Amino acid sequence: MPDTPPEPLSVDAGNPRPRSATIKDVARLAGLSPITVSRVLNNPAAVRPETIARVREAIAQTGYIPNLLAGSLVSGRSRLVAAIIPRLSNSMLVDFVQGLSDQLEARGYQLLLGLSGYPVEQEEKLLPAILSRRPDGVVLSGTDHSDETRQILQAAGIPIVETWDLTANPVDMVVGLSQEEVGAAMARFLLGKGRRRFGMIWACDKRARKRYDGAMAVLRAQGIELVPTVEVSKFPTMGLGRLGLSELLAGGEAFDAVMCSSDTLAQGVLTEAAARGISVPQQLAVMGFGDFDFSEHTMPPLSTIRVDKRRIGVLAANALLARMDGGQPAQRVIDVGFEIVERGTT
Amino acid sequence: MPDTPPEPLSVDAGNPRPRSATIKDVARLAGLSPITVSRVLNNPAAVRPETIARVREAIAQTGYIPNLLAGSLVSGRSRLVAAIIPRLSNSMLVDFVQGLSDQLEARGYQLLLGLSGYPVEQEEKLLPAILSRRPDGVVLSGTDHSDETRQILQAAGIPIVETWDLTANPVDMVVGLSQEEVGAAMARFLLGKGRRRFGMIWACDKRARKRYDGAMAVLRAQGIELVPTVEVSKFPTMGLGRLGLSELLAGGEAFDAVMCSSDTLAQGVLTEAAARGISVPQQLAVMGFGDFDFSEHTMPPLSTIRVDKRRIGVLAANALLARMDGGQPAQRVIDVGFEIVERGTT
DNA sequence: CTGTTAGCGCCTTCAG
DNA sequence: CTGAAGGCGCTAACAG
């Protein structure tokens, strides 16, 4: 990059990317045919050790880097897996993607990241662009997809995993947990602690909504009908949690428990409660969802629902891998479950 | 996926992926040549509107999805950008990747995510795999790369952006900020507040190290030589922050300021201080780095250094885009700067 | 504005 | 164990 030698006058000074070494260059240098080089790379077991050495040498000399575009085109396998998720900033998804990527990379696959944004329908726009790279598998976040999306995906004829939720009718496979069950478990848990006057601070997001419905069903079964609820944006922050509690309190009702759709919100509630001198858990129980890194260090430590976020990614990768490597289809529906973590706020 | 019709007895029941529609199928159906279909997709301005309509119709009927592997192979442009970063869980990187992806997608590029893991040398392993997909550009996290890496990258002949740090000698381009300056600014700021007895809680990570050195240089210039330091892992958590303060205190020294390599650690310090009845900022000033979402909501709100994480991604994308779209080379070194955010802990 | 020709770089298939 | 032929699906370059 430093001092490029002055080029001889040329009409077009544009630099046509210097053609990089191809399999032929390597073959010529090694005095072998291209196919032999190819075999060294893809199926070394079928080549004599000496030959391998010769090829390796030639590869090193030429700095050859195989062109997977060409390879994939003819082999029909791209070793690429696409993940389509709305955005990374959803803290649940970060660990998930990390698990996915780790597992995939270990098996020689790579991750094409499609950040579709909200609303979910955006996913439909991204899909053709993604599919045009001929991934060997696709991972989707959530189970709510447009008919169009489902159809295109089916037609692609590759393994698909939906994640985070559960459904009896997956596009292909699904790895997740029952969101309704989570909500129900939260409600039951708090009820068991003797709480009766509930407030909810909830993000308006489809999966969160299911947890909400699950909780409300349990509450209603107990004859608890009036449950003041503050809806906040899809992107929960501590600030929104604080605001949420303020709004709830402004309603004039008395509460003995606040459920939040995420730990981030719950942390905000804790902060606002402290600022107002409301003692947690004595006067108010608080419960979140997610068990984020900070959750055991809030004051008091936050009671929440733990989901193994990374594991969802790992299992999704495995489900794909099983099919892509031609193994038998894994289970179509995998429930990773969840766990109530009782700490100091309940 | 539901009821696949029973195939006539065949030796191999393996399902060879049903060959999907190609540009020829579309061309035939539209009564045109393949190249015309190609033009409708890549350069519609060069095609008569009626013809476009005919082609669009045929595409819809066949469910044709272009094969970019083939297209990229011949055109020499993959419309793919690779980002190589150690791991997502580093909270600074999430917003960064989001910015990168948003900007790239808006311009029709997609993101290949390479999570290299630590140590940084791992990056070298991933590189050939990434490059074999022939990305049009590469984004790297940090500026510390092995010679091998730098060389392979140069040889690839594509635009490269390093990020987060600054260097006079980038592989190609760099978008970041001076880490030493950040450390120096933190030290100066705290000194200006009259603090003199410093403790450091610092992650052992290369960039954090530079901030540390920057801070220490300023401190030493003031004759402050003894600065007890607790080193923690690369992966800062609140728990480590708490532990960090405990260890610092166990040393028996008296402190009036604690600097942390990240807000996460600082939040832990705040928690531990509260638990011990140490009043912040009266007895102890605390300062972090990053200005995370939670930082304005801690108690008291955290003083920190703000970096526009997303913007680094956006500018990195722009730098690449300028070159990939054949425009003029952007500036080679872009300093995004930073900002001291004074809140309640100093 | 549309078509023809020729190959991108590699791997499958079949032959030695 | 190694090689020759052929083509994956598409687009650059050149004609018309």
PDB file of N, CA and C (backbone and C1' of nucleotides) in Angstrom, chain A residues 22-23 35 38 42 64 67 74, chain C residues 8-15:
ATOM      1  N   THR A  22      -5.274 -19.097  -8.994  1.00  0.00           N
ATOM      2  CA  THR A  22      -6.367 -20.067  -9.099  1.00  0.00           C
ATOM      3  C   THR A  22      -5.808 -21.474  -8.907  1.00  0.00           C
ATOM      4  N   ILE A  23      -6.708 -22.378  -8.919  1.00  0.00           N
ATOM      5  CA  ILE A  23      -6.321 -23.768  -8.711  1.00  0.00           C
ATOM      6  C   ILE A  23      -5.372 -24.233  -9.815  1.00  0.00           C
ATOM      7  N   ILE A  35      -7.543 -31.008 -10.619  1.00  0.00           N
ATOM      8  CA  ILE A  35      -8.426 -31.840  -9.810  1.00  0.00           C
ATOM      9  C   ILE A  35      -7.702 -32.439  -8.612  1.00  0.00           C
ATOM     10  N   SER A  38      -7.628 -29.879  -6.008  1.00  0.00           N
ATOM     11  CA  SER A  38      -8.961 -29.839  -5.430  1.00  0.00           C
ATOM     12  C   SER A  38      -9.131 -30.943  -4.403  1.00  0.00           C
ATOM     13  N   ASN A  42     -10.291 -30.928  -0.504  1.00  0.00           N
ATOM     14  CA  ASN A  42     -11.616 -31.399  -0.098  1.00  0.00           C
ATOM     15  C   ASN A  42     -11.678 -32.851   0.342  1.00  0.00           C
ATOM     16  N   TYR A  64      -2.383 -19.133  -2.666  1.00  0.00           N
ATOM     17  CA  TYR A  64      -3.703 -19.508  -3.195  1.00  0.00           C
ATOM     18  C   TYR A  64      -4.778 -19.544  -2.122  1.00  0.00           C
ATOM     19  N   ASN A  67     -11.565 -20.337  -4.304  1.00  0.00           N
ATOM     20  CA  ASN A  67     -12.724 -19.516  -4.582  1.00  0.00           C
ATOM     21  C   ASN A  67     -13.987 -20.326  -4.323  1.00  0.00           C
ATOM     22  N   VAL A  74     -20.619 -25.331  -8.305  1.00  0.00           N
ATOM     23  CA  VAL A  74     -20.673 -26.670  -8.894  1.00  0.00           C
ATOM     24  C   VAL A  74     -21.051 -27.741  -7.881  1.00  0.00           C
TER      25      VAL A  74
ATOM     26  P    DC C   8     -11.827 -18.236 -17.997  1.00  0.00           P
ATOM     27  O5'  DC C   8     -12.303 -17.626 -16.590  1.00  0.00           O
ATOM     28  C5'  DC C   8     -12.675 -16.274 -16.481  1.00  0.00           C
ATOM     29  C4'  DC C   8     -13.481 -16.113 -15.197  1.00  0.00           C
ATOM     30  C3'  DC C   8     -13.067 -17.086 -14.105  1.00  0.00           C
ATOM     31  O3'  DC C   8     -12.283 -16.371 -13.144  1.00  0.00           O
ATOM     32  C1'  DC C   8     -15.481 -17.079 -14.443  1.00  0.00           C
ATOM     33  P    DG C   9     -10.825 -16.902 -12.786  1.00  0.00           P
ATOM     34  O5'  DG C   9     -11.140 -18.128 -11.836  1.00  0.00           O
ATOM     35  C5'  DG C   9     -11.821 -17.924 -10.610  1.00  0.00           C
ATOM     36  C4'  DG C   9     -12.256 -19.275 -10.096  1.00  0.00           C
ATOM     37  C3'  DG C   9     -11.119 -20.294  -9.991  1.00  0.00           C
ATOM     38  O3'  DG C   9     -11.077 -20.726  -8.648  1.00  0.00           O
ATOM     39  C1'  DG C   9     -13.008 -21.213 -11.094  1.00  0.00           C
ATOM     40  P    DC C  10     -10.194 -21.927  -8.110  1.00  0.00           P
ATOM     41  O5'  DC C  10     -11.229 -23.120  -8.175  1.00  0.00           O
ATOM     42  C5'  DC C  10     -12.325 -23.125  -7.250  1.00  0.00           C
ATOM     43  C4'  DC C  10     -13.376 -24.089  -7.722  1.00  0.00           C
ATOM     44  C3'  DC C  10     -13.022 -25.560  -7.518  1.00  0.00           C
ATOM     45  O3'  DC C  10     -13.638 -25.967  -6.305  1.00  0.00           O
ATOM     46  C1'  DC C  10     -14.123 -25.148  -9.608  1.00  0.00           C
ATOM     47  P    DC C  11     -13.292 -27.376  -5.649  1.00  0.00           P
ATOM     48  O5'  DC C  11     -14.396 -28.336  -6.268  1.00  0.00           O
ATOM     49  C5'  DC C  11     -15.754 -28.051  -6.018  1.00  0.00           C
ATOM     50  C4'  DC C  11     -16.597 -28.960  -6.888  1.00  0.00           C
ATOM     51  C3'  DC C  11     -16.392 -30.452  -6.605  1.00  0.00           C
ATOM     52  O3'  DC C  11     -17.672 -31.032  -6.731  1.00  0.00           O
ATOM     53  C1'  DC C  11     -15.937 -30.029  -8.864  1.00  0.00           C
ATOM     54  P    DT C  12     -17.963 -32.445  -5.983  1.00  0.00           P
ATOM     55  O5'  DT C  12     -18.793 -33.265  -7.072  1.00  0.00           O
ATOM     56  C5'  DT C  12     -19.972 -32.720  -7.668  1.00  0.00           C
ATOM     57  C4'  DT C  12     -20.197 -33.403  -9.011  1.00  0.00           C
ATOM     58  C3'  DT C  12     -20.126 -34.939  -8.915  1.00  0.00           C
ATOM     59  O3'  DT C  12     -21.353 -35.504  -9.366  1.00  0.00           O
ATOM     60  C1'  DT C  12     -18.733 -34.112 -10.679  1.00  0.00           C
ATOM     61  P    DT C  13     -21.574 -37.102  -9.279  1.00  0.00           P
ATOM     62  O5'  DT C  13     -21.191 -37.681 -10.719  1.00  0.00           O
ATOM     63  C5'  DT C  13     -21.535 -36.979 -11.911  1.00  0.00           C
ATOM     64  C4'  DT C  13     -20.702 -37.563 -13.053  1.00  0.00           C
ATOM     65  C3'  DT C  13     -20.515 -39.081 -12.942  1.00  0.00           C
ATOM     66  O3'  DT C  13     -20.965 -39.697 -14.143  1.00  0.00           O
ATOM     67  C1'  DT C  13     -18.446 -38.006 -13.369  1.00  0.00           C
ATOM     68  P    DC C  14     -21.165 -41.323 -14.199  1.00  0.00           P
ATOM     69  O5'  DC C  14     -19.885 -41.718 -15.061  1.00  0.00           O
ATOM     70  C5'  DC C  14     -19.659 -41.058 -16.321  1.00  0.00           C
ATOM     71  C4'  DC C  14     -18.202 -41.182 -16.696  1.00  0.00           C
ATOM     72  C3'  DC C  14     -17.712 -42.641 -16.749  1.00  0.00           C
ATOM     73  O3'  DC C  14     -17.160 -42.859 -18.037  1.00  0.00           O
ATOM     74  C1'  DC C  14     -16.186 -41.253 -15.582  1.00  0.00           C
ATOM     75  P    DA C  15     -16.971 -44.463 -18.552  1.00  0.00           P
ATOM     76  O5'  DA C  15     -15.417 -44.444 -18.913  1.00  0.00           O
ATOM     77  C5'  DA C  15     -14.771 -43.259 -18.732  1.00  0.00           C
ATOM     78  C4'  DA C  15     -13.318 -43.183 -19.024  1.00  0.00           C
ATOM     79  C3'  DA C  15     -12.516 -44.468 -19.194  1.00  0.00           C
ATOM     80  O3'  DA C  15     -11.524 -44.231 -20.187  1.00  0.00           O
ATOM     81  C1'  DA C  15     -11.745 -43.299 -17.252  1.00  0.00           C
TER      82       DA C  15
END
